[in-house]
Amino acid sequence: MSKVIISTDKAPAAIGTYSQAVKIGTTVYLSGQIPLVPETMQMVSENFAEQTQQVFENLTAVCQAAGGSLNDMVKVNIFLTDLSNFATVNEIMSKHFSAPYPARAAVQVSALPRGAQVEIDGVMEVPSTN
């Protein structure tokens, strides 16, 4: 099977040596998204809730470019610089996903790129490789 590189201008451009997502067969591996606004490549704000909302919007754009949606995600990894924001992530995530929810991990890290407070990556299953 060959890999298909997923790219969209509706999500921030890669800021390093990686692709927004890579599809192998029906599995899509999504790179971590931080709260950059795609059009400006600037942080959406310093507000944690606004950052989290932007991350989910960025993930949605990449999922759609790969032929799926957030609800096709089977695994989500959430990286937070302050685990006390966990409840806020849950609240915002519940607005973007419907049951059954994906498997998930959430961990606190010391720092994220560009001073972001949250980064999320994951794995998605889509119906076809087209």
XYZ file of C-alpha atoms in Angstrom:
130
model
C 0.000 0.000 0.000
C 1.214 3.466 -0.760
C 0.848 6.391 1.546
C -1.213 9.423 0.604
C -0.185 12.794 2.017
C -3.131 14.869 3.237
C -2.853 18.633 2.996
C -5.360 21.474 3.234
C -5.093 25.240 3.433
C -8.053 25.183 5.844
C -5.645 24.060 8.596
C -2.275 25.562 9.543
C 0.612 24.679 7.267
C 3.198 22.362 8.768
C 5.791 24.313 10.756
C 8.365 21.558 10.526
C 9.319 18.403 8.681
C 5.931 16.668 8.784
C 2.648 16.385 6.886
C -0.750 17.452 8.243
C -1.819 13.810 7.902
C -0.829 10.598 6.166
C -3.318 8.016 4.891
C -2.403 4.346 4.526
C -5.328 2.283 3.253
C -8.296 3.374 5.349
C -6.225 4.631 8.293
C -5.312 8.301 8.600
C -2.599 9.432 11.013
C -3.172 13.076 11.942
C -0.255 15.210 13.070
C -0.668 17.330 16.159
C -2.607 20.532 15.717
C -1.957 23.604 17.821
C -4.231 26.681 17.936
C -2.851 28.514 14.929
C -5.302 30.338 12.677
C -4.650 28.921 9.182
C -4.875 32.249 7.356
C -2.406 34.080 9.599
C -0.374 31.252 11.168
C -0.716 33.167 14.451
C -2.033 31.867 17.773
C -5.799 32.395 17.997
C -5.488 33.972 21.496
C -4.036 33.346 24.949
C -7.416 32.038 26.196
C -7.308 28.266 26.781
C -10.906 27.601 25.675
C -10.391 29.586 22.455
C -7.156 27.702 21.809
C -8.897 24.356 22.287
C -11.759 25.370 19.975
C -9.252 26.375 17.276
C -7.429 23.050 17.604
C -10.684 21.151 17.011
C -11.453 23.388 14.009
C -7.990 22.622 12.600
C -8.443 18.884 13.180
C -11.867 19.023 11.526
C -10.329 20.592 8.411
C -7.655 17.897 8.158
C -10.202 15.111 8.745
C -12.395 16.531 5.971
C -9.418 16.801 3.613
C -8.786 13.107 4.257
C -12.392 12.198 3.446
C -13.727 11.856 6.975
C -14.858 13.755 10.034
C -13.900 14.076 13.685
C -16.364 11.288 14.481
C -14.245 8.941 12.345
C -11.341 9.395 14.768
C -10.622 6.229 16.737
C -7.796 7.566 18.929
C -7.114 11.069 20.216
C -4.027 12.235 22.107
C -4.318 15.499 24.011
C -1.270 17.366 25.269
C -1.827 20.134 27.832
C 0.631 22.469 29.499
C -1.711 22.580 32.521
C -3.768 19.507 33.389
C -6.158 21.684 35.399
C -7.659 22.607 31.991
C -8.796 19.003 31.477
C -12.471 19.775 32.253
C -12.484 22.550 29.651
C -11.118 20.146 27.034
C -13.887 17.666 27.888
C -16.551 20.348 27.587
C -15.309 21.569 24.194
C -14.657 18.043 22.910
C -18.256 17.074 23.720
C -19.416 19.768 21.259
C -17.359 18.260 18.420
C -17.822 14.507 18.947
C -20.844 12.300 19.410
C -20.961 8.874 21.064
C -19.360 6.469 20.680
C -16.313 8.545 21.516
C -12.762 7.699 20.391
C -10.159 6.209 22.678
C -8.188 9.011 24.275
C -5.137 9.949 26.290
C -4.500 13.296 27.968
C -1.132 14.217 29.399
C 0.528 17.294 30.816
C 3.707 18.423 29.093
C 6.174 21.138 30.026
C 5.861 23.080 26.748
C 4.327 22.985 23.273
C 5.337 24.618 19.975
C 4.849 28.389 19.704
C 3.760 28.608 23.344
C 0.473 26.779 22.729
C -1.409 25.526 25.771
C -2.936 22.529 23.943
C -2.056 20.209 21.073
C -4.126 17.288 19.785
C -3.295 14.508 17.339
C -4.946 11.230 16.523
C -5.841 8.358 14.231
C -8.899 8.195 11.998
C -10.512 5.374 10.011
C -12.213 6.304 6.735
C -14.285 4.152 4.383
C -11.970 4.240 1.337
C -8.570 5.372 0.086
C -10.031 7.734 -2.545
